[in-house]
């Protein structure tokens, strides 16, 4: 009766990995999470839908042979992510589809942008490519584009190009306060974006976890440029930033419970040290309590069954 904060099924967005593999492949650092070939995606999506999942965020694992240093595959209209959206759309289910917009699945070096002659990420060139890719997302049937790259100025450029091409209805969920976090490791395994050493230094464009006011500025810039949803990522280590975002912007706030947040709970559960399900629920509730309206979580498909 006096419970203040309730997790609802419509709060949860399930991140989905798609690939050209023959069969579903479980990601070793993320037990219970799979990469889905397009052939099995449709039947799996029906199962998710029946369990109450309504929102999916699509992440492609691109074959290495299709990658280059410029991430040009992102501009191939028949690339994997666009095919996945098109096939989900023709299912005639009212899924909300989020496209991840960043170059890291497509570049050999695994950075979210293209590199200049000195090996530094070229912000403005990258923004141009992302904006063009946003049109392909719209054409493929995505409802939302979610720039996760952390380039400066991309929200305004993407909004303009979408509008000029008649895609005023496509929303922008901006990964606004995205920190250079060590919790992304399992995700990079999942999409095959890890460098040989397993480490990619993104500190020139992602935020320093020590910086609170810089995160505020990043949220503000994306708000001003026209983002429709602001995201904080990772989630549980940055509850203070989620709280700030929800109290200061009258926009829906999203939080991403990242791969590493998932894996640490699953690992402790496997060892018998923690109750994974209870910890997952507690973590999600904390994120909600801090002010997130929607939560990207790899637990979505299992947690949703407990909410009904
Ligand atoms: C990159 C991207 C990342 C994630 C989503 N989009 C990783 C990164 O920035 O290196 C991480 C998601 C997760 O860890 O679950 N565009």
PDB file of C-alpha atoms and ligand atoms in Angstrom:
ATOM      1  CA  UNK A   1       0.000   0.000   0.000  1.00  0.00           C
ATOM      2  CA  UNK A   2       2.785   2.410   0.806  1.00  0.00           C
ATOM      3  CA  UNK A   3       5.229   1.191  -1.814  1.00  0.00           C
ATOM      4  CA  UNK A   4       6.547   4.256  -3.608  1.00  0.00           C
ATOM      5  CA  UNK A   5       8.199   2.868  -6.670  1.00  0.00           C
ATOM      6  CA  UNK A   6       6.936   0.086  -8.906  1.00  0.00           C
ATOM      7  CA  UNK A   7       8.671  -1.572 -11.813  1.00  0.00           C
ATOM      8  CA  UNK A   8       6.277  -1.953 -14.741  1.00  0.00           C
ATOM      9  CA  UNK A   9       6.648  -4.202 -17.748  1.00  0.00           C
ATOM     10  CA  UNK A  10       6.501  -1.231 -20.102  1.00  0.00           C
ATOM     11  CA  UNK A  11       9.547   0.293 -18.372  1.00  0.00           C
ATOM     12  CA  UNK A  12      11.830  -2.401 -19.753  1.00  0.00           C
ATOM     13  CA  UNK A  13      13.675  -2.406 -23.070  1.00  0.00           C
ATOM     14  CA  UNK A  14      15.374  -5.641 -24.112  1.00  0.00           C
ATOM     15  CA  UNK A  15      18.704  -5.233 -25.935  1.00  0.00           C
ATOM     16  CA  UNK A  16      18.913  -7.871 -28.678  1.00  0.00           C
ATOM     17  CA  UNK A  17      22.080  -9.024 -30.423  1.00  0.00           C
ATOM     18  CA  UNK A  18      21.673 -10.196 -34.002  1.00  0.00           C
ATOM     19  CA  UNK A  19      24.257 -11.967 -36.130  1.00  0.00           C
ATOM     20  CA  UNK A  20      24.929 -13.994 -39.248  1.00  0.00           C
ATOM     21  CA  UNK A  21      25.651 -17.114 -37.179  1.00  0.00           C
ATOM     22  CA  UNK A  22      23.770 -20.274 -38.172  1.00  0.00           C
ATOM     23  CA  UNK A  23      22.255 -20.876 -34.728  1.00  0.00           C
ATOM     24  CA  UNK A  24      21.652 -18.813 -31.600  1.00  0.00           C
ATOM     25  CA  UNK A  25      24.971 -18.457 -29.761  1.00  0.00           C
ATOM     26  CA  UNK A  26      25.107 -17.826 -26.030  1.00  0.00           C
ATOM     27  CA  UNK A  27      27.564 -15.069 -25.106  1.00  0.00           C
ATOM     28  CA  UNK A  28      30.041 -16.649 -22.734  1.00  0.00           C
ATOM     29  CA  UNK A  29      30.460 -13.584 -20.527  1.00  0.00           C
ATOM     30  CA  UNK A  30      26.670 -13.027 -20.464  1.00  0.00           C
ATOM     31  CA  UNK A  31      25.001 -16.337 -19.549  1.00  0.00           C
ATOM     32  CA  UNK A  32      21.379 -16.362 -20.678  1.00  0.00           C
ATOM     33  CA  UNK A  33      21.954 -13.797 -23.437  1.00  0.00           C
ATOM     34  CA  UNK A  34      22.226 -14.908 -27.061  1.00  0.00           C
ATOM     35  CA  UNK A  35      23.115 -13.603 -30.461  1.00  0.00           C
ATOM     36  CA  UNK A  36      20.174 -14.367 -32.710  1.00  0.00           C
ATOM     37  CA  UNK A  37      20.450 -15.200 -36.405  1.00  0.00           C
ATOM     38  CA  UNK A  38      17.741 -13.531 -38.466  1.00  0.00           C
ATOM     39  CA  UNK A  39      16.185 -16.949 -39.105  1.00  0.00           C
ATOM     40  CA  UNK A  40      15.401 -17.489 -35.410  1.00  0.00           C
ATOM     41  CA  UNK A  41      14.709 -13.852 -34.574  1.00  0.00           C
ATOM     42  CA  UNK A  42      11.078 -13.915 -35.650  1.00  0.00           C
ATOM     43  CA  UNK A  43      10.034 -16.924 -33.594  1.00  0.00           C
ATOM     44  CA  UNK A  44      12.004 -15.623 -30.631  1.00  0.00           C
ATOM     45  CA  UNK A  45      10.365 -12.214 -30.982  1.00  0.00           C
ATOM     46  CA  UNK A  46       6.943 -13.869 -30.802  1.00  0.00           C
ATOM     47  CA  UNK A  47       7.950 -15.482 -27.522  1.00  0.00           C
ATOM     48  CA  UNK A  48       9.143 -12.159 -26.136  1.00  0.00           C
ATOM     49  CA  UNK A  49       5.961 -10.485 -27.240  1.00  0.00           C
ATOM     50  CA  UNK A  50       3.808 -13.110 -25.545  1.00  0.00           C
ATOM     51  CA  UNK A  51       5.760 -12.664 -22.327  1.00  0.00           C
ATOM     52  CA  UNK A  52       4.997  -8.928 -22.403  1.00  0.00           C
ATOM     53  CA  UNK A  53       8.126  -7.416 -23.965  1.00  0.00           C
ATOM     54  CA  UNK A  54       7.176  -4.468 -26.162  1.00  0.00           C
ATOM     55  CA  UNK A  55      10.488  -2.673 -26.743  1.00  0.00           C
ATOM     56  CA  UNK A  56      13.615  -4.030 -28.387  1.00  0.00           C
ATOM     57  CA  UNK A  57      16.992  -2.373 -28.987  1.00  0.00           C
ATOM     58  CA  UNK A  58      18.876  -4.001 -31.844  1.00  0.00           C
ATOM     59  CA  UNK A  59      22.674  -4.474 -31.809  1.00  0.00           C
ATOM     60  CA  UNK A  60      24.314  -6.191 -34.799  1.00  0.00           C
ATOM     61  CA  UNK A  61      27.426  -8.354 -34.729  1.00  0.00           C
ATOM     62  CA  UNK A  62      28.909  -7.619 -38.108  1.00  0.00           C
ATOM     63  CA  UNK A  63      31.184 -10.201 -39.771  1.00  0.00           C
ATOM     64  CA  UNK A  64      34.778  -9.029 -39.569  1.00  0.00           C
ATOM     65  CA  UNK A  65      35.072  -9.303 -43.356  1.00  0.00           C
ATOM     66  CA  UNK A  66      32.468  -6.517 -43.704  1.00  0.00           C
ATOM     67  CA  UNK A  67      34.318  -4.125 -41.399  1.00  0.00           C
ATOM     68  CA  UNK A  68      36.794  -1.461 -42.424  1.00  0.00           C
ATOM     69  CA  UNK A  69      38.404   1.521 -40.764  1.00  0.00           C
ATOM     70  CA  UNK A  70      35.618   3.844 -41.927  1.00  0.00           C
ATOM     71  CA  UNK A  71      32.695   1.658 -40.831  1.00  0.00           C
ATOM     72  CA  UNK A  72      31.169   1.997 -44.307  1.00  0.00           C
ATOM     73  CA  UNK A  73      28.950  -1.045 -43.767  1.00  0.00           C
ATOM     74  CA  UNK A  74      26.659   1.163 -41.662  1.00  0.00           C
ATOM     75  CA  UNK A  75      25.599   2.805 -44.945  1.00  0.00           C
ATOM     76  CA  UNK A  76      24.702  -0.499 -46.608  1.00  0.00           C
ATOM     77  CA  UNK A  77      20.875  -0.543 -46.673  1.00  0.00           C
ATOM     78  CA  UNK A  78      20.838  -4.342 -46.513  1.00  0.00           C
ATOM     79  CA  UNK A  79      23.169  -4.527 -43.535  1.00  0.00           C
ATOM     80  CA  UNK A  80      22.188  -6.819 -40.680  1.00  0.00           C
ATOM     81  CA  UNK A  81      20.593  -4.298 -38.303  1.00  0.00           C
ATOM     82  CA  UNK A  82      18.321  -2.926 -41.042  1.00  0.00           C
ATOM     83  CA  UNK A  83      17.321  -6.434 -42.090  1.00  0.00           C
ATOM     84  CA  UNK A  84      16.502  -7.282 -38.489  1.00  0.00           C
ATOM     85  CA  UNK A  85      14.239  -4.243 -38.163  1.00  0.00           C
ATOM     86  CA  UNK A  86      12.502  -4.987 -41.436  1.00  0.00           C
ATOM     87  CA  UNK A  87      11.786  -8.559 -40.446  1.00  0.00           C
ATOM     88  CA  UNK A  88      10.501  -7.574 -36.994  1.00  0.00           C
ATOM     89  CA  UNK A  89       8.312  -4.900 -38.552  1.00  0.00           C
ATOM     90  CA  UNK A  90       6.587  -7.321 -40.893  1.00  0.00           C
ATOM     91  CA  UNK A  91       5.567  -9.451 -37.874  1.00  0.00           C
ATOM     92  CA  UNK A  92       2.677  -7.094 -37.361  1.00  0.00           C
ATOM     93  CA  UNK A  93       3.344  -6.748 -33.633  1.00  0.00           C
ATOM     94  CA  UNK A  94       3.498  -3.317 -32.098  1.00  0.00           C
ATOM     95  CA  UNK A  95       7.080  -3.574 -30.956  1.00  0.00           C
ATOM     96  CA  UNK A  96       8.907  -0.316 -30.282  1.00  0.00           C
ATOM     97  CA  UNK A  97      12.220  -0.686 -32.108  1.00  0.00           C
ATOM     98  CA  UNK A  98      15.338   1.229 -31.098  1.00  0.00           C
ATOM     99  CA  UNK A  99      18.298   1.356 -33.497  1.00  0.00           C
ATOM    100  CA  UNK A 100      21.696   1.760 -31.926  1.00  0.00           C
ATOM    101  CA  UNK A 101      23.504   4.421 -33.889  1.00  0.00           C
ATOM    102  CA  UNK A 102      27.285   4.196 -33.629  1.00  0.00           C
ATOM    103  CA  UNK A 103      30.155   2.951 -35.723  1.00  0.00           C
ATOM    104  CA  UNK A 104      31.723   0.472 -33.310  1.00  0.00           C
ATOM    105  CA  UNK A 105      30.013  -2.645 -34.727  1.00  0.00           C
ATOM    106  CA  UNK A 106      31.284  -1.639 -38.174  1.00  0.00           C
ATOM    107  CA  UNK A 107      34.878  -0.473 -37.634  1.00  0.00           C
ATOM    108  CA  UNK A 108      37.855  -2.823 -37.418  1.00  0.00           C
ATOM    109  CA  UNK A 109      39.387  -0.796 -34.609  1.00  0.00           C
ATOM    110  CA  UNK A 110      36.144  -0.875 -32.600  1.00  0.00           C
ATOM    111  CA  UNK A 111      35.917   2.878 -32.028  1.00  0.00           C
ATOM    112  CA  UNK A 112      32.560   4.628 -32.285  1.00  0.00           C
ATOM    113  CA  UNK A 113      33.885   6.978 -34.897  1.00  0.00           C
ATOM    114  CA  UNK A 114      36.300   7.120 -37.781  1.00  0.00           C
ATOM    115  CA  UNK A 115      39.891   8.063 -37.063  1.00  0.00           C
ATOM    116  CA  UNK A 116      41.866  10.956 -38.500  1.00  0.00           C
ATOM    117  CA  UNK A 117      45.449  10.744 -39.753  1.00  0.00           C
ATOM    118  CA  UNK A 118      46.705  10.969 -36.176  1.00  0.00           C
ATOM    119  CA  UNK A 119      44.509   8.116 -35.011  1.00  0.00           C
ATOM    120  CA  UNK A 120      42.120  10.401 -33.148  1.00  0.00           C
ATOM    121  CA  UNK A 121      38.364  10.106 -33.556  1.00  0.00           C
ATOM    122  CA  UNK A 122      37.166  12.617 -36.131  1.00  0.00           C
ATOM    123  CA  UNK A 123      34.043  14.051 -34.507  1.00  0.00           C
ATOM    124  CA  UNK A 124      32.486  15.926 -37.421  1.00  0.00           C
ATOM    125  CA  UNK A 125      33.127  13.319 -40.121  1.00  0.00           C
ATOM    126  CA  UNK A 126      31.583  10.723 -37.836  1.00  0.00           C
ATOM    127  CA  UNK A 127      28.492  12.847 -37.240  1.00  0.00           C
ATOM    128  CA  UNK A 128      27.903  13.076 -41.018  1.00  0.00           C
ATOM    129  CA  UNK A 129      27.961   9.294 -41.364  1.00  0.00           C
ATOM    130  CA  UNK A 130      25.682   8.750 -38.366  1.00  0.00           C
ATOM    131  CA  UNK A 131      23.155  11.212 -39.734  1.00  0.00           C
ATOM    132  CA  UNK A 132      23.081   9.362 -43.085  1.00  0.00           C
ATOM    133  CA  UNK A 133      22.693   6.055 -41.229  1.00  0.00           C
ATOM    134  CA  UNK A 134      19.741   7.466 -39.297  1.00  0.00           C
ATOM    135  CA  UNK A 135      17.837   7.681 -42.599  1.00  0.00           C
ATOM    136  CA  UNK A 136      18.504   3.995 -43.250  1.00  0.00           C
ATOM    137  CA  UNK A 137      17.216   3.209 -39.750  1.00  0.00           C
ATOM    138  CA  UNK A 138      14.012   5.109 -40.470  1.00  0.00           C
ATOM    139  CA  UNK A 139      13.563   3.393 -43.829  1.00  0.00           C
ATOM    140  CA  UNK A 140      14.131  -0.039 -42.286  1.00  0.00           C
ATOM    141  CA  UNK A 141      11.274   0.471 -39.831  1.00  0.00           C
ATOM    142  CA  UNK A 142      12.947   1.559 -36.619  1.00  0.00           C
ATOM    143  CA  UNK A 143      10.868   3.914 -34.466  1.00  0.00           C
ATOM    144  CA  UNK A 144      13.814   5.422 -32.659  1.00  0.00           C
ATOM    145  CA  UNK A 145      17.455   6.097 -33.385  1.00  0.00           C
ATOM    146  CA  UNK A 146      19.729   5.921 -30.366  1.00  0.00           C
ATOM    147  CA  UNK A 147      23.081   7.592 -30.956  1.00  0.00           C
ATOM    148  CA  UNK A 148      25.453   5.873 -28.517  1.00  0.00           C
ATOM    149  CA  UNK A 149      28.652   7.315 -29.961  1.00  0.00           C
ATOM    150  CA  UNK A 150      29.112  10.427 -27.779  1.00  0.00           C
ATOM    151  CA  UNK A 151      30.257  12.658 -30.645  1.00  0.00           C
ATOM    152  CA  UNK A 152      29.514  16.331 -30.056  1.00  0.00           C
ATOM    153  CA  UNK A 153      26.705  17.971 -31.997  1.00  0.00           C
ATOM    154  CA  UNK A 154      25.227  14.827 -33.466  1.00  0.00           C
ATOM    155  CA  UNK A 155      21.712  15.185 -32.110  1.00  0.00           C
ATOM    156  CA  UNK A 156      21.039  18.438 -33.945  1.00  0.00           C
ATOM    157  CA  UNK A 157      22.503  17.184 -37.224  1.00  0.00           C
ATOM    158  CA  UNK A 158      20.580  13.899 -37.062  1.00  0.00           C
ATOM    159  CA  UNK A 159      17.319  15.708 -36.206  1.00  0.00           C
ATOM    160  CA  UNK A 160      17.731  18.087 -39.141  1.00  0.00           C
ATOM    161  CA  UNK A 161      18.461  15.364 -41.663  1.00  0.00           C
ATOM    162  CA  UNK A 162      15.591  13.165 -40.452  1.00  0.00           C
ATOM    163  CA  UNK A 163      13.193  16.105 -40.683  1.00  0.00           C
ATOM    164  CA  UNK A 164      14.402  17.152 -44.131  1.00  0.00           C
ATOM    165  CA  UNK A 165      13.663  13.646 -45.358  1.00  0.00           C
ATOM    166  CA  UNK A 166      10.161  13.379 -43.985  1.00  0.00           C
ATOM    167  CA  UNK A 167      11.061  11.385 -40.892  1.00  0.00           C
ATOM    168  CA  UNK A 168       9.745  13.856 -38.335  1.00  0.00           C
ATOM    169  CA  UNK A 169       8.133  10.968 -36.455  1.00  0.00           C
ATOM    170  CA  UNK A 170      11.382   9.148 -35.755  1.00  0.00           C
ATOM    171  CA  UNK A 171      12.434   9.878 -32.191  1.00  0.00           C
ATOM    172  CA  UNK A 172      15.939  10.353 -30.894  1.00  0.00           C
ATOM    173  CA  UNK A 173      16.966   8.612 -27.717  1.00  0.00           C
ATOM    174  CA  UNK A 174      20.331  10.115 -26.973  1.00  0.00           C
ATOM    175  CA  UNK A 175      23.007   8.347 -24.985  1.00  0.00           C
ATOM    176  CA  UNK A 176      23.787  11.690 -23.391  1.00  0.00           C
ATOM    177  CA  UNK A 177      25.686  10.951 -20.201  1.00  0.00           C
ATOM    178  CA  UNK A 178      27.656   7.932 -21.302  1.00  0.00           C
ATOM    179  CA  UNK A 179      30.706   7.247 -19.218  1.00  0.00           C
ATOM    180  CA  UNK A 180      33.988   5.629 -20.285  1.00  0.00           C
ATOM    181  CA  UNK A 181      33.145   2.575 -18.221  1.00  0.00           C
ATOM    182  CA  UNK A 182      34.741  -0.775 -17.597  1.00  0.00           C
ATOM    183  CA  UNK A 183      31.279  -2.317 -17.568  1.00  0.00           C
ATOM    184  CA  UNK A 184      31.054  -2.505 -21.371  1.00  0.00           C
ATOM    185  CA  UNK A 185      33.483  -5.434 -21.718  1.00  0.00           C
ATOM    186  CA  UNK A 186      30.933  -8.247 -22.179  1.00  0.00           C
ATOM    187  CA  UNK A 187      28.984  -6.149 -24.720  1.00  0.00           C
ATOM    188  CA  UNK A 188      32.126  -5.683 -26.786  1.00  0.00           C
ATOM    189  CA  UNK A 189      32.568  -9.497 -26.742  1.00  0.00           C
ATOM    190  CA  UNK A 190      28.967  -9.873 -27.819  1.00  0.00           C
ATOM    191  CA  UNK A 191      29.257  -7.679 -30.902  1.00  0.00           C
ATOM    192  CA  UNK A 192      32.846  -8.703 -31.623  1.00  0.00           C
ATOM    193  CA  UNK A 193      34.162  -5.175 -31.142  1.00  0.00           C
ATOM    194  CA  UNK A 194      36.935  -5.912 -28.672  1.00  0.00           C
ATOM    195  CA  UNK A 195      40.449  -5.157 -29.825  1.00  0.00           C
ATOM    196  CA  UNK A 196      43.065  -7.892 -29.548  1.00  0.00           C
ATOM    197  CA  UNK A 197      43.832  -6.783 -25.998  1.00  0.00           C
ATOM    198  CA  UNK A 198      40.116  -6.590 -25.204  1.00  0.00           C
ATOM    199  CA  UNK A 199      40.472  -2.920 -24.325  1.00  0.00           C
ATOM    200  CA  UNK A 200      39.532   0.137 -26.359  1.00  0.00           C
ATOM    201  CA  UNK A 201      40.284   3.536 -24.906  1.00  0.00           C
ATOM    202  CA  UNK A 202      37.211   5.714 -25.525  1.00  0.00           C
ATOM    203  CA  UNK A 203      38.118   8.381 -22.996  1.00  0.00           C
ATOM    204  CA  UNK A 204      38.465  11.089 -25.646  1.00  0.00           C
ATOM    205  CA  UNK A 205      34.692  11.000 -26.259  1.00  0.00           C
ATOM    206  CA  UNK A 206      33.047   9.160 -23.365  1.00  0.00           C
ATOM    207  CA  UNK A 207      32.791  10.797 -19.932  1.00  0.00           C
ATOM    208  CA  UNK A 208      35.213  10.517 -17.048  1.00  0.00           C
ATOM    209  CA  UNK A 209      33.361   8.633 -14.262  1.00  0.00           C
ATOM    210  CA  UNK A 210      34.731  11.205 -11.835  1.00  0.00           C
ATOM    211  CA  UNK A 211      32.835  14.054 -13.497  1.00  0.00           C
ATOM    212  CA  UNK A 212      29.352  15.032 -12.432  1.00  0.00           C
ATOM    213  CA  UNK A 213      29.005  18.545 -13.831  1.00  0.00           C
ATOM    214  CA  UNK A 214      30.439  17.479 -17.173  1.00  0.00           C
ATOM    215  CA  UNK A 215      27.648  14.902 -17.348  1.00  0.00           C
ATOM    216  CA  UNK A 216      25.150  17.702 -16.649  1.00  0.00           C
ATOM    217  CA  UNK A 217      26.561  19.700 -19.555  1.00  0.00           C
ATOM    218  CA  UNK A 218      26.307  16.727 -21.904  1.00  0.00           C
ATOM    219  CA  UNK A 219      22.669  16.170 -20.920  1.00  0.00           C
ATOM    220  CA  UNK A 220      21.921  19.838 -21.446  1.00  0.00           C
ATOM    221  CA  UNK A 221      23.523  19.944 -24.914  1.00  0.00           C
ATOM    222  CA  UNK A 222      21.492  16.971 -26.156  1.00  0.00           C
ATOM    223  CA  UNK A 223      18.338  18.454 -24.628  1.00  0.00           C
ATOM    224  CA  UNK A 224      18.976  21.722 -26.457  1.00  0.00           C
ATOM    225  CA  UNK A 225      19.699  19.963 -29.746  1.00  0.00           C
ATOM    226  CA  UNK A 226      16.325  18.214 -29.690  1.00  0.00           C
ATOM    227  CA  UNK A 227      16.713  14.787 -28.104  1.00  0.00           C
ATOM    228  CA  UNK A 228      13.388  13.184 -27.148  1.00  0.00           C
ATOM    229  CA  UNK A 229      14.755  10.859 -24.465  1.00  0.00           C
ATOM    230  CA  UNK A 230      17.969  11.368 -22.514  1.00  0.00           C
ATOM    231  CA  UNK A 231      19.960   8.352 -21.391  1.00  0.00           C
ATOM    232  CA  UNK A 232      22.434   7.783 -18.598  1.00  0.00           C
ATOM    233  CA  UNK A 233      24.789   4.842 -18.965  1.00  0.00           C
ATOM    234  CA  UNK A 234      25.884   2.726 -17.096  1.00  0.00           C
ATOM    235  CA  UNK A 235      22.943   2.815 -14.710  1.00  0.00           C
ATOM    236  CA  UNK A 236      23.557   1.570 -11.186  1.00  0.00           C
ATOM    237  CA  UNK A 237      27.030   3.128 -10.756  1.00  0.00           C
ATOM    238  CA  UNK A 238      25.576   6.495 -11.859  1.00  0.00           C
ATOM    239  CA  UNK A 239      22.309   6.791  -9.934  1.00  0.00           C
ATOM    240  CA  UNK A 240      23.206  10.345  -8.926  1.00  0.00           C
ATOM    241  CA  UNK A 241      23.313  11.357 -12.586  1.00  0.00           C
ATOM    242  CA  UNK A 242      19.966   9.632 -13.284  1.00  0.00           C
ATOM    243  CA  UNK A 243      18.446  11.532 -10.378  1.00  0.00           C
ATOM    244  CA  UNK A 244      19.817  14.821 -11.668  1.00  0.00           C
ATOM    245  CA  UNK A 245      18.535  14.141 -15.184  1.00  0.00           C
ATOM    246  CA  UNK A 246      15.040  13.257 -14.012  1.00  0.00           C
ATOM    247  CA  UNK A 247      14.794  16.322 -11.794  1.00  0.00           C
ATOM    248  CA  UNK A 248      16.136  18.816 -14.311  1.00  0.00           C
ATOM    249  CA  UNK A 249      14.759  17.892 -17.727  1.00  0.00           C
ATOM    250  CA  UNK A 250      11.141  17.423 -18.534  1.00  0.00           C
ATOM    251  CA  UNK A 251      11.847  14.567 -20.859  1.00  0.00           C
ATOM    252  CA  UNK A 252      11.664  10.816 -20.371  1.00  0.00           C
ATOM    253  CA  UNK A 253      14.901   9.549 -18.872  1.00  0.00           C
ATOM    254  CA  UNK A 254      16.385   6.210 -19.875  1.00  0.00           C
ATOM    255  CA  UNK A 255      19.099   4.272 -18.102  1.00  0.00           C
ATOM    256  CA  UNK A 256      21.152   1.397 -19.475  1.00  0.00           C
ATOM    257  CA  UNK A 257      21.882  -1.432 -17.099  1.00  0.00           C
ATOM    258  CA  UNK A 258      24.978  -2.449 -19.028  1.00  0.00           C
ATOM    259  CA  UNK A 259      26.442  -5.798 -19.926  1.00  0.00           C
ATOM    260  CA  UNK A 260      28.925  -5.645 -17.051  1.00  0.00           C
ATOM    261  CA  UNK A 261      26.198  -4.867 -14.546  1.00  0.00           C
ATOM    262  CA  UNK A 262      24.362  -7.927 -15.868  1.00  0.00           C
ATOM    263  CA  UNK A 263      27.438 -10.149 -15.857  1.00  0.00           C
ATOM    264  CA  UNK A 264      28.506  -9.345 -12.319  1.00  0.00           C
ATOM    265  CA  UNK A 265      25.099 -10.373 -10.975  1.00  0.00           C
ATOM    266  CA  UNK A 266      25.013 -13.516 -13.120  1.00  0.00           C
ATOM    267  CA  UNK A 267      28.561 -14.485 -12.117  1.00  0.00           C
ATOM    268  CA  UNK A 268      27.840 -14.159  -8.403  1.00  0.00           C
ATOM    269  CA  UNK A 269      24.615 -16.119  -8.894  1.00  0.00           C
ATOM    270  CA  UNK A 270      26.509 -18.922 -10.654  1.00  0.00           C
ATOM    271  CA  UNK A 271      28.983 -19.082  -7.803  1.00  0.00           C
ATOM    272  CA  UNK A 272      26.105 -19.316  -5.358  1.00  0.00           C
ATOM    273  CA  UNK A 273      27.177 -16.085  -3.678  1.00  0.00           C
ATOM    274  CA  UNK A 274      24.122 -13.977  -4.501  1.00  0.00           C
ATOM    275  CA  UNK A 275      20.537 -14.608  -5.536  1.00  0.00           C
ATOM    276  CA  UNK A 276      20.708 -13.332  -9.111  1.00  0.00           C
ATOM    277  CA  UNK A 277      17.005 -12.757  -9.603  1.00  0.00           C
ATOM    278  CA  UNK A 278      16.576 -10.828  -6.385  1.00  0.00           C
ATOM    279  CA  UNK A 279      19.668  -8.732  -7.055  1.00  0.00           C
ATOM    280  CA  UNK A 280      18.498  -8.006 -10.600  1.00  0.00           C
ATOM    281  CA  UNK A 281      15.136  -6.807  -9.286  1.00  0.00           C
ATOM    282  CA  UNK A 282      16.782  -4.693  -6.591  1.00  0.00           C
ATOM    283  CA  UNK A 283      19.150  -3.150  -9.095  1.00  0.00           C
ATOM    284  CA  UNK A 284      16.300  -2.317 -11.493  1.00  0.00           C
ATOM    285  CA  UNK A 285      14.222  -0.877  -8.688  1.00  0.00           C
ATOM    286  CA  UNK A 286      17.130   1.331  -7.595  1.00  0.00           C
ATOM    287  CA  UNK A 287      17.493   2.629 -11.133  1.00  0.00           C
ATOM    288  CA  UNK A 288      13.766   3.332 -11.286  1.00  0.00           C
ATOM    289  CA  UNK A 289      13.765   4.964  -7.850  1.00  0.00           C
ATOM    290  CA  UNK A 290      16.605   7.250  -8.925  1.00  0.00           C
ATOM    291  CA  UNK A 291      14.316   8.551 -11.675  1.00  0.00           C
ATOM    292  CA  UNK A 292      14.654   6.414 -14.802  1.00  0.00           C
ATOM    293  CA  UNK A 293      11.439   6.117 -16.811  1.00  0.00           C
ATOM    294  CA  UNK A 294      12.745   3.311 -18.973  1.00  0.00           C
ATOM    295  CA  UNK A 295      15.541   0.845 -18.466  1.00  0.00           C
ATOM    296  CA  UNK A 296      17.529  -1.061 -21.041  1.00  0.00           C
ATOM    297  CA  UNK A 297      18.256  -4.381 -19.356  1.00  0.00           C
ATOM    298  CA  UNK A 298      19.389  -7.827 -20.452  1.00  0.00           C
ATOM    299  CA  UNK A 299      17.230  -9.219 -17.643  1.00  0.00           C
ATOM    300  CA  UNK A 300      14.056  -7.875 -19.295  1.00  0.00           C
ATOM    301  CA  UNK A 301      12.859 -11.188 -20.736  1.00  0.00           C
ATOM    302  CA  UNK A 302      13.130 -12.984 -17.375  1.00  0.00           C
ATOM    303  CA  UNK A 303      12.160 -10.152 -15.024  1.00  0.00           C
ATOM    304  CA  UNK A 304       9.031  -9.375 -17.007  1.00  0.00           C
ATOM    305  CA  UNK A 305       7.614 -12.771 -16.081  1.00  0.00           C
ATOM    306  CA  UNK A 306       7.867 -11.818 -12.394  1.00  0.00           C
ATOM    307  CA  UNK A 307       6.035  -8.536 -12.840  1.00  0.00           C
ATOM    308  CA  UNK A 308       2.739  -9.951 -14.026  1.00  0.00           C
TER     309      UNK A 308
HETATM  310  C1  LIG B   1      28.789   1.523 -28.330  1.00  0.00           C
HETATM  311  C2  LIG B   1      27.916   0.884 -27.323  1.00  0.00           C
HETATM  312  C3  LIG B   1      28.412   0.251 -26.200  1.00  0.00           C
HETATM  313  C4  LIG B   1      27.317  -0.216 -25.507  1.00  0.00           C
HETATM  314  C5  LIG B   1      26.155   0.116 -26.218  1.00  0.00           C
HETATM  315  N1  LIG B   1      26.559   0.828 -27.363  1.00  0.00           N
HETATM  316  C6  LIG B   1      29.784  -0.021 -25.771  1.00  0.00           C
HETATM  317  C7  LIG B   1      30.824   0.996 -25.855  1.00  0.00           C
HETATM  318  O1  LIG B   1      30.587   2.190 -25.766  1.00  0.00           O
HETATM  319  O2  LIG B   1      31.958   0.566 -26.004  1.00  0.00           O
HETATM  320  C8  LIG B   1      27.438  -0.951 -24.210  1.00  0.00           C
HETATM  321  C9  LIG B   1      26.289  -1.712 -23.746  1.00  0.00           C
HETATM  322  C10 LIG B   1      26.589  -2.658 -22.657  1.00  0.00           C
HETATM  323  O3  LIG B   1      27.693  -2.732 -22.099  1.00  0.00           O
HETATM  324  O4  LIG B   1      25.657  -3.399 -22.338  1.00  0.00           O
HETATM  325  N2  LIG B   1      28.215   2.231 -29.308  1.00  0.00           N
END
